[in-house]
Tab-separated table of C-alpha atoms in Angstrom:
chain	number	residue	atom	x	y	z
A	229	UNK	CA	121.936	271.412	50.045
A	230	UNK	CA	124.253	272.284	52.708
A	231	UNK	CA	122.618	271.851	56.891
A	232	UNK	CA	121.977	274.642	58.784
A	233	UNK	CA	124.421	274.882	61.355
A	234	UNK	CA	121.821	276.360	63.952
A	235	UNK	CA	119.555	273.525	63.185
A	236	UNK	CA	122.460	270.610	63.551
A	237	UNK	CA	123.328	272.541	66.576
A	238	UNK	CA	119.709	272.153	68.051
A	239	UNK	CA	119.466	268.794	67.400
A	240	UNK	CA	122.734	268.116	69.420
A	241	UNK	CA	120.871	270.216	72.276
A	242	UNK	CA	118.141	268.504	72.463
A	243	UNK	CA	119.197	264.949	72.000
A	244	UNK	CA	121.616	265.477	75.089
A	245	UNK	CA	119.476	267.142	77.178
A	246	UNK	CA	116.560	264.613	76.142
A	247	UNK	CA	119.313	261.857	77.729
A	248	UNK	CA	120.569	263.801	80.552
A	249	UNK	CA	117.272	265.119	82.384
A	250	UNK	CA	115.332	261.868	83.270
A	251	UNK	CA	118.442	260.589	84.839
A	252	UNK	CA	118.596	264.134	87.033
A	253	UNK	CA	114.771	263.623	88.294
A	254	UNK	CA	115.981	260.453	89.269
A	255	UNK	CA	119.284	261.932	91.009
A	256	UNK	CA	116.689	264.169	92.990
A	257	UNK	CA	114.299	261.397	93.836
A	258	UNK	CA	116.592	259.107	94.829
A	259	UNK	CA	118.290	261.518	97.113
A	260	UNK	CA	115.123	262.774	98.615
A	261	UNK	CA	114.825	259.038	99.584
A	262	UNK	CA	117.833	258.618	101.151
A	263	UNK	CA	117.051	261.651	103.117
A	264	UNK	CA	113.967	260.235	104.361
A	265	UNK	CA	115.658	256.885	104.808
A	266	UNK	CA	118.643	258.283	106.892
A	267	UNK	CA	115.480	259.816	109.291
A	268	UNK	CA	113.726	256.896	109.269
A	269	UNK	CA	116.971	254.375	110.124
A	270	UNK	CA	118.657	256.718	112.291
A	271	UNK	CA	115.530	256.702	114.394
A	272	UNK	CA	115.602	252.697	114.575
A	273	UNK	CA	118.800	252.818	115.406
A	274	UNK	CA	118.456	255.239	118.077
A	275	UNK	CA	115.326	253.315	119.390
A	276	UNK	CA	116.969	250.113	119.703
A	277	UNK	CA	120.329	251.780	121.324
A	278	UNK	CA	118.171	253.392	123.647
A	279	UNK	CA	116.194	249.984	125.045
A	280	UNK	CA	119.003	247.831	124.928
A	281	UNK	CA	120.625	250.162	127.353
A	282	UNK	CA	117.902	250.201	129.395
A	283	UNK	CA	117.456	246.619	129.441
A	284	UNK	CA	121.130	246.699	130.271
A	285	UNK	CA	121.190	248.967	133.631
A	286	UNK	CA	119.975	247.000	136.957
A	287	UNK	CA	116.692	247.951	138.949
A	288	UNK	CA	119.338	249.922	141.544
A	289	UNK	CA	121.271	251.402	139.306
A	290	UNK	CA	118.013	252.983	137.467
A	291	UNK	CA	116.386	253.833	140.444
A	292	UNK	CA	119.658	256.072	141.912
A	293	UNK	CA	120.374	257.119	138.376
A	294	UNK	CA	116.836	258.912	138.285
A	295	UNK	CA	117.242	260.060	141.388
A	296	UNK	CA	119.952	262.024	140.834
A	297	UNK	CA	119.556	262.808	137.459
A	298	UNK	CA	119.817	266.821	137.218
A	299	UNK	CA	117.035	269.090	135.491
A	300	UNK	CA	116.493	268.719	131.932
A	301	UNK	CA	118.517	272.261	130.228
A	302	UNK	CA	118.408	273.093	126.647
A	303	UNK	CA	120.495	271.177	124.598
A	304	UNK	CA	121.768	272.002	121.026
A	305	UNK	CA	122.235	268.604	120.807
A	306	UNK	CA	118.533	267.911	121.102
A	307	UNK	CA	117.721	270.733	118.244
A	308	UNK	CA	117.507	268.397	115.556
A	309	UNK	CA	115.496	265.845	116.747
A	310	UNK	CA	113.076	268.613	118.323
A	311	UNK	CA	112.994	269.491	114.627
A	312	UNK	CA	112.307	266.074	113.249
A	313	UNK	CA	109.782	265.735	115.357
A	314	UNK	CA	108.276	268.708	114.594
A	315	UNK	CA	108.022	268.340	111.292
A	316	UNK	CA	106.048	264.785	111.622
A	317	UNK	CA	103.253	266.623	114.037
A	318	UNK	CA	102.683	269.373	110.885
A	319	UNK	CA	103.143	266.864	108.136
A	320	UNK	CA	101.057	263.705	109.200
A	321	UNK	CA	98.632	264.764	111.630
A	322	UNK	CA	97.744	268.404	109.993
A	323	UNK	CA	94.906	267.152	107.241
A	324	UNK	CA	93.060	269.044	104.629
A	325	UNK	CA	89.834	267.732	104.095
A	326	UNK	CA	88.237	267.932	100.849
A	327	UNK	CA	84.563	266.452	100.770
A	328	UNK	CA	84.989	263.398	102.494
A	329	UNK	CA	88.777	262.956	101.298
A	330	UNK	CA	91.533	263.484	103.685
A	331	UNK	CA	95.197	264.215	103.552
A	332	UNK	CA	97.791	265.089	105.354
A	333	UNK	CA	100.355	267.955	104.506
A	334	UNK	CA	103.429	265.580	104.208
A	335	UNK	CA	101.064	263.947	100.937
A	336	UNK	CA	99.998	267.511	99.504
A	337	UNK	CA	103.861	268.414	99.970
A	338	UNK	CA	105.039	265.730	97.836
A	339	UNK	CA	102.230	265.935	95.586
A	340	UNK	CA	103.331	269.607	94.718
A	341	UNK	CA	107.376	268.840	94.917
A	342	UNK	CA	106.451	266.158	92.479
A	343	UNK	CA	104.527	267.764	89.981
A	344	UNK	CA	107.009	271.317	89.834
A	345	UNK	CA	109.537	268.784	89.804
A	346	UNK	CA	108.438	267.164	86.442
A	347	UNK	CA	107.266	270.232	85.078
A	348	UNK	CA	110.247	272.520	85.682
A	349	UNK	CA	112.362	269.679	84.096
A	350	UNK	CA	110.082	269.225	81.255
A	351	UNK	CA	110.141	272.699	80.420
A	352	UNK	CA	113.877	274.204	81.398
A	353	UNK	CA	116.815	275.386	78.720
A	354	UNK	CA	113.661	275.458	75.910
A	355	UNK	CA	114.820	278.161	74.217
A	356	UNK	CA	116.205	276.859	70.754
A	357	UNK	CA	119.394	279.019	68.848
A	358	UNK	CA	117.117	281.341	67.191
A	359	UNK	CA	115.980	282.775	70.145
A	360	UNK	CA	112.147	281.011	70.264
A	361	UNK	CA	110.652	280.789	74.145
A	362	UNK	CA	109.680	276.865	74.571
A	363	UNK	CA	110.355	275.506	71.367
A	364	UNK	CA	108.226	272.399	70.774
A	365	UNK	CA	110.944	270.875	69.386
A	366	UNK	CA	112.745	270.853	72.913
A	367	UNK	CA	109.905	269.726	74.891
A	368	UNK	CA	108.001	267.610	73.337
A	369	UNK	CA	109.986	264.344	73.032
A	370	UNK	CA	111.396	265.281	76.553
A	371	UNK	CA	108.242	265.036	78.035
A	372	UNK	CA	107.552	261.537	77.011
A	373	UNK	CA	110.537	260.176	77.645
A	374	UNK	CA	110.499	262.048	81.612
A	375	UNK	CA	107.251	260.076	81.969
A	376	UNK	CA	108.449	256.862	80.492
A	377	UNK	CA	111.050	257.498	83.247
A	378	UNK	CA	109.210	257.521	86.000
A	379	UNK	CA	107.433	254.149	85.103
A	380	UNK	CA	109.631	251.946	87.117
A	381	UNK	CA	108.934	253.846	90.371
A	382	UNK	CA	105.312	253.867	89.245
A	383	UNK	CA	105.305	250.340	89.222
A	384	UNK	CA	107.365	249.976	92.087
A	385	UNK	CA	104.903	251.939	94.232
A	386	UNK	CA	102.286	249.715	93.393
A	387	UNK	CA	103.966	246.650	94.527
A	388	UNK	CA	103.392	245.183	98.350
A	389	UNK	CA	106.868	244.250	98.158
A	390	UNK	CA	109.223	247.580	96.998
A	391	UNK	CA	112.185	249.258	97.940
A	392	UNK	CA	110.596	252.562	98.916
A	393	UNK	CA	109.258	250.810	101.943
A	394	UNK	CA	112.071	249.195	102.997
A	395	UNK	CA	114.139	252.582	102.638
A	396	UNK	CA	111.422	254.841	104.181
A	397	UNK	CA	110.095	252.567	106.533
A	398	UNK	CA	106.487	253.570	105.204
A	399	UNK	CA	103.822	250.742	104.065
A	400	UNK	CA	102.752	249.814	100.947
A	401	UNK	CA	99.100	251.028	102.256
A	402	UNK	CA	100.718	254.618	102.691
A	403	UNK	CA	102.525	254.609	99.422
A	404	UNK	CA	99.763	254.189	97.129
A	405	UNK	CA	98.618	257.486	97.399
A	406	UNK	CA	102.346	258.135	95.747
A	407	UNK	CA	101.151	255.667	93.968
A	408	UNK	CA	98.508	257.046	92.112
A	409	UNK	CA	100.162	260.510	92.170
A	410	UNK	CA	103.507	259.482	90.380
A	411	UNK	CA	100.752	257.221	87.757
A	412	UNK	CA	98.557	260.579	87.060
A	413	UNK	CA	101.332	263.078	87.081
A	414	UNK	CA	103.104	260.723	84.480
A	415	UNK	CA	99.723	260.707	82.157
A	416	UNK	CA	99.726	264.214	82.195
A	417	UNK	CA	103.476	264.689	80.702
A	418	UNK	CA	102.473	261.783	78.148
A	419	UNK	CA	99.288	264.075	77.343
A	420	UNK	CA	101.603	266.880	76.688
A	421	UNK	CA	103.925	265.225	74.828
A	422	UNK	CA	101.014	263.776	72.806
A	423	UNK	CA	99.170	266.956	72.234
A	424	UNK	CA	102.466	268.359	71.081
A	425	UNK	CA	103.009	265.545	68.398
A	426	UNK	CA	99.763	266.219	67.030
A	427	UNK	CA	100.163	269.987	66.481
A	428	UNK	CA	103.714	269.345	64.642
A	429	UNK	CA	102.471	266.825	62.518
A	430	UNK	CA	100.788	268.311	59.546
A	431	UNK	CA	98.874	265.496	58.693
A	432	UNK	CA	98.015	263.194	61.850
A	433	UNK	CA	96.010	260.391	60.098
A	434	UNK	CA	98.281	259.682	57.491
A	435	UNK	CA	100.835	259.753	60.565
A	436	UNK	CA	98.870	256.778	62.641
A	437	UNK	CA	99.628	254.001	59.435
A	438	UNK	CA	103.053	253.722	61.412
A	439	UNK	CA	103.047	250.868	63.556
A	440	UNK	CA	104.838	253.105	66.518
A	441	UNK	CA	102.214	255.693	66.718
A	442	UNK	CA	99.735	253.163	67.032
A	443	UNK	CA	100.885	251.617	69.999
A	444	UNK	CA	101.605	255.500	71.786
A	445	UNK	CA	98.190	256.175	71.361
A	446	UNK	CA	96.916	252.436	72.568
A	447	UNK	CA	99.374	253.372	75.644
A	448	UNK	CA	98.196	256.697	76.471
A	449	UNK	CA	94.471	255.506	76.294
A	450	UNK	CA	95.108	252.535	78.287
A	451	UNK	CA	96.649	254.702	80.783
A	452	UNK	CA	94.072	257.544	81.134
A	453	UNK	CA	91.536	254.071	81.670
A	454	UNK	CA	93.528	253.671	84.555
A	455	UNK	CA	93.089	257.313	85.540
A	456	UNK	CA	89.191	257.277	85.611
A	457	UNK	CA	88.935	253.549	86.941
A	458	UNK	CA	91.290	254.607	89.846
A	459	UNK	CA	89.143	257.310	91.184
A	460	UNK	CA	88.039	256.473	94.492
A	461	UNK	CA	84.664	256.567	94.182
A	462	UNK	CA	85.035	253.905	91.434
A	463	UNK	CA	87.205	251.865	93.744
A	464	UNK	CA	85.226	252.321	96.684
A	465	UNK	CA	82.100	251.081	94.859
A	466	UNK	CA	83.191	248.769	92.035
A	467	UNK	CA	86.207	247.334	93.660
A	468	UNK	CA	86.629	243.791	91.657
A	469	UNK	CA	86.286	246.513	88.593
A	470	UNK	CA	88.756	248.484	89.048
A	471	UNK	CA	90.854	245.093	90.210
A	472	UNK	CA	90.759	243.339	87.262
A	473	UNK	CA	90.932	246.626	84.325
A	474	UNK	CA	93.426	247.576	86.439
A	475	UNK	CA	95.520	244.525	85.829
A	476	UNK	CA	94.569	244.542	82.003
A	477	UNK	CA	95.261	247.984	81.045
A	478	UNK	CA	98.714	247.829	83.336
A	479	UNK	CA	100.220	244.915	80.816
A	480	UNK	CA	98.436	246.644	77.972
A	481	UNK	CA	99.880	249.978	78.565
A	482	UNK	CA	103.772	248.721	79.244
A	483	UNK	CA	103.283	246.660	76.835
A	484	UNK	CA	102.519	249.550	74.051
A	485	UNK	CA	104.760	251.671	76.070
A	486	UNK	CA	107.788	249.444	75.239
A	487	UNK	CA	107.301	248.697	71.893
A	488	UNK	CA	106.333	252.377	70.773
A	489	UNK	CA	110.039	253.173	72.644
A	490	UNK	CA	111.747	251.438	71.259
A	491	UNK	CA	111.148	252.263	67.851
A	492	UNK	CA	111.833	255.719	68.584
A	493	UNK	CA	114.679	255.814	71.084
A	494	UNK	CA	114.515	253.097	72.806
A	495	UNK	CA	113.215	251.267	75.986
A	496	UNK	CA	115.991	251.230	78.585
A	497	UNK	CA	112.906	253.115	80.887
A	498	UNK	CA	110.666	250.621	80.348
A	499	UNK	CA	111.831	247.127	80.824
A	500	UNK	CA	112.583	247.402	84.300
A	501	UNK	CA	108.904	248.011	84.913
A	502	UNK	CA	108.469	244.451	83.902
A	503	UNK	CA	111.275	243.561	86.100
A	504	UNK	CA	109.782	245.226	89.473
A	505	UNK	CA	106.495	243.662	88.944
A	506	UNK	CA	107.913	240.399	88.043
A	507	UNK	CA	110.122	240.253	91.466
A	508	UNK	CA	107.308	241.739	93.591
A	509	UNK	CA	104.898	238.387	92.346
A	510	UNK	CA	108.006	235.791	93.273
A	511	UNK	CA	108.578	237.351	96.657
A	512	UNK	CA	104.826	237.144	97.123
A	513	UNK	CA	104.368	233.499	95.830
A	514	UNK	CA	107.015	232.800	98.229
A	515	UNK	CA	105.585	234.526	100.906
A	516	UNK	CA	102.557	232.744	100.535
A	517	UNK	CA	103.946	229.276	100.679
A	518	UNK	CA	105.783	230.134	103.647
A	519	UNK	CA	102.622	231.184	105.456
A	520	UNK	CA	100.650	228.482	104.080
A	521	UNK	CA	103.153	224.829	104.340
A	522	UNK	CA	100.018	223.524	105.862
A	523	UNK	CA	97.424	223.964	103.497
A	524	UNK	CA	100.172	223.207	100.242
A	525	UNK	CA	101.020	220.006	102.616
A	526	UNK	CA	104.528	220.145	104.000
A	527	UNK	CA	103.083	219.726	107.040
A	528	UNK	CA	99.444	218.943	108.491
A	529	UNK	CA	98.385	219.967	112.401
A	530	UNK	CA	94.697	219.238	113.036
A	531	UNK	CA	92.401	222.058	112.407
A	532	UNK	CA	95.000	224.952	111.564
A	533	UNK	CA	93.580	225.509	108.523
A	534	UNK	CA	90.185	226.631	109.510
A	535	UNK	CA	88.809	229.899	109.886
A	536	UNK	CA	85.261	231.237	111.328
A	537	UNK	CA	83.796	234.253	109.834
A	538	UNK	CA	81.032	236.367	111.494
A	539	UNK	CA	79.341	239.289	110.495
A	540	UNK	CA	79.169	242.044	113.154
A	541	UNK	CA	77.334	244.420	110.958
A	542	UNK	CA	76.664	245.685	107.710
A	543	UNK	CA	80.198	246.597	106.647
A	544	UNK	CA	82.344	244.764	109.483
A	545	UNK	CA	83.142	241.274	109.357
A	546	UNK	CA	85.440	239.235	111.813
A	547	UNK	CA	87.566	236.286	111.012
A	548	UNK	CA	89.398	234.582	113.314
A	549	UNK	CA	91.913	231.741	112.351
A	550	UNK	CA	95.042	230.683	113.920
A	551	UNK	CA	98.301	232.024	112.754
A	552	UNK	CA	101.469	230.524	111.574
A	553	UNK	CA	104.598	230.548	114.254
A	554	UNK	CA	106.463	232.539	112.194
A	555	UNK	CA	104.057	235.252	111.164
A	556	UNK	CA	104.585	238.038	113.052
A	557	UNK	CA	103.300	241.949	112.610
A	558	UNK	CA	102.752	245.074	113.789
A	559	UNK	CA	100.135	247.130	115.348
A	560	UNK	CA	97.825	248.772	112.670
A	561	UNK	CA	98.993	246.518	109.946
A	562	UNK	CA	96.826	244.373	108.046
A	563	UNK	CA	96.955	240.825	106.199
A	564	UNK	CA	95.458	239.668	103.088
A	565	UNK	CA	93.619	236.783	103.391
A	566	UNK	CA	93.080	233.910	100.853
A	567	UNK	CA	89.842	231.667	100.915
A	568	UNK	CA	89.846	228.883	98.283
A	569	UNK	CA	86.452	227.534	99.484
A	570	UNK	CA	84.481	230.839	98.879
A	571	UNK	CA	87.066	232.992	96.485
A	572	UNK	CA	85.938	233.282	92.413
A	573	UNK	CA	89.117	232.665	91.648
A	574	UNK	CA	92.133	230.016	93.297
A	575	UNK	CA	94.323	232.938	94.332
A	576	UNK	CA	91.602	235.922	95.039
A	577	UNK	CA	93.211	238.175	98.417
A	578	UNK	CA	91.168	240.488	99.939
A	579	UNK	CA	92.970	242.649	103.109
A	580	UNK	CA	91.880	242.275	106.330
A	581	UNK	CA	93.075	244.630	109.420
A	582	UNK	CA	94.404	242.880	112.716
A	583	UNK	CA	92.549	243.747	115.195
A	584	UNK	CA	94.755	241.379	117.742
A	585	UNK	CA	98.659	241.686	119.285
A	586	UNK	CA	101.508	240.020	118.490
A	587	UNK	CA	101.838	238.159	121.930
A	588	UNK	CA	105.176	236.349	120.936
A	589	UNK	CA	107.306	240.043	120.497
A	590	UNK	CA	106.551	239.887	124.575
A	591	UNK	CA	108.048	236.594	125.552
């Protein structure tokens, strides 16, 4: 029998637009980073221009200089960094508080961006040539394969070592709430584009003898394990739980993920997952060697490797240890800490906030 044209013609729709749109969400994110990044640089840079010229002038020179210096007028000039500034007083210190759960507006702002985002891309143009409103056919696939391309930035969110934070200047602390945002926002497409598959198929159980299916469904139930063990009460009370089925279901899920993919279309989204994570562990065995030549024996210096623990309270305890030359950090950042002689396991970290300054960034 002859095709239908308006069906071969649909098919052509959808397989380009299935292609196209998870490399436009990724256009938009990636420019709404370099947005952010240009702030975030631009204000280094300005910083550092600004104190090197001040370390530059002489005590006379800045003592006539503010002598003379004329009263502060309204500058166009000044408008946009007015602005900037602005913005950071609403979006970080303005919180909503829900229960004992806090955020800020800038979080609930790219919460919601994120979401309509997704949603408006998994659900534009899916009107099919007969004239049907949001043909399953159109937005079905498209939804699982938007989530699947998200999974990279997923991943990369959950790293300590990412490109995010190196372009935003924000810490890996910060971006977990992303984090777990991007992860849940992403189970919800795959829920969609699961709960679609099921109402096309006719017969769903004869459907799951195919290897492919198998593993989507292993995916999407690893995933929404993830969901529920990343809950914060969960994590707040059964930490070394949610550690450790965190880490399972993660390489169960990709695992699936890639596989099922690939049988179907497939899994240029899903490899590079493996590839972020992969990087983020080198840079941090590296990291850790560097920190620790003493105790992997490049070098030994009498008592450097000991630490004293005390507990102040209930749910405060204070170690104090010396530091490597060449560790340096910032106020409000925090370290994780490795302790062979107490840990369950060889390479167990648990973070620890610095309570002390950096004395060497003052010499």
């Amino acid at each position: 029998m002859p095709s239908n044209p308006s069906t071969a013609t649909d098919t052509t729709l959808r397989d380009q637009r299935f292609a196209l749109y998870p490399e436009e969400i990724w256009f938009c994110l990636a420019t709404f980073l370099f947005v952010v990044g240009l702030f975030q640089w631009g204000s280094i840079l300005r910083s550092t221009l600004l104190k090197r010229c001040r370390e530059n002038k002489s005590p006379d020179e800045e003592s006539t200089s503010s002598s003379a210096r004329p009263p502060k007028r309204l500058s166009l000039a000044r408008l946009p960094l007015a602005a900037v500034n602005i913005f950071r007083v609403v979006a970080f210190r303005w919180t909503l508080e829900f229960g004992s759960y806090v955020i800020n507006i800038a979080e609930v702002l790219v919460t919601i961006a994120y979401i309509a985002l997704l949603l408006a891309w998994t659900f534009i143009n899916t009107t099919d040539l007969e004239g049907n409103n949001f043909s399953v056919s159109y937005w079905s696939n498209r939804a699982g394969m938007l989530a699947a391309s998200q999974f990279p930035l997923v991943t990369a969110l959950g790293t300590k070592n990412n490109i995010v934070s190196l372009i935003t200047g924000i810490t890996y602390e910060k971006l977990n709430y992303v984090h777990r945002v991007t992860a849940r926002s992403c189970f919800g497409l795959l829920f969609i584009h699961a709960g679609s598959e099921i109402y096309n198929y006719d017969n769903f159980q004869s459907a799951l003898q195919e290897a492919w299916l198998r593993l989507g469904v292993t995916a999407l139930v690893a995933l929404g394990i993830l969901c529920v063990v990343s809950l914060r009460v969960i994590r707040t009370e059964a930490y070394e739980l949610f550690f450790y089925t965190h880490f399972l279901a993660v390489l169960i899920f990709l695992s699936c993920a890639y596989f099922h993919t690939k049988a179907i279309h497939g899994s240029v989204w899903i490899w590079p997952s493996f590839v972020v994570w992969a990087l983020d562990r080198c840079i941090r065995l590296v990291r850790l060697v560097v920190s620790n030549h003493l105790y992997f024996g490049f070098t030994r210096r009498s008592g450097s490797l000991h630490a004293t623990t005390e507990l102040l309270c209930e749910d405060f305890v204070r170690v104090r240890l010396r530091r490597p030359p060449h560790f340096h950090w910032s106020p409000g950042q925090s370290a994780y800490l490795i302790m062979p002689s107490v840990s369950t396991l060889p390479f167990e970290a648990h973070p620890f906030s610095i309570s002390s300054i950096d004395s060497s960034l003052f010499h």
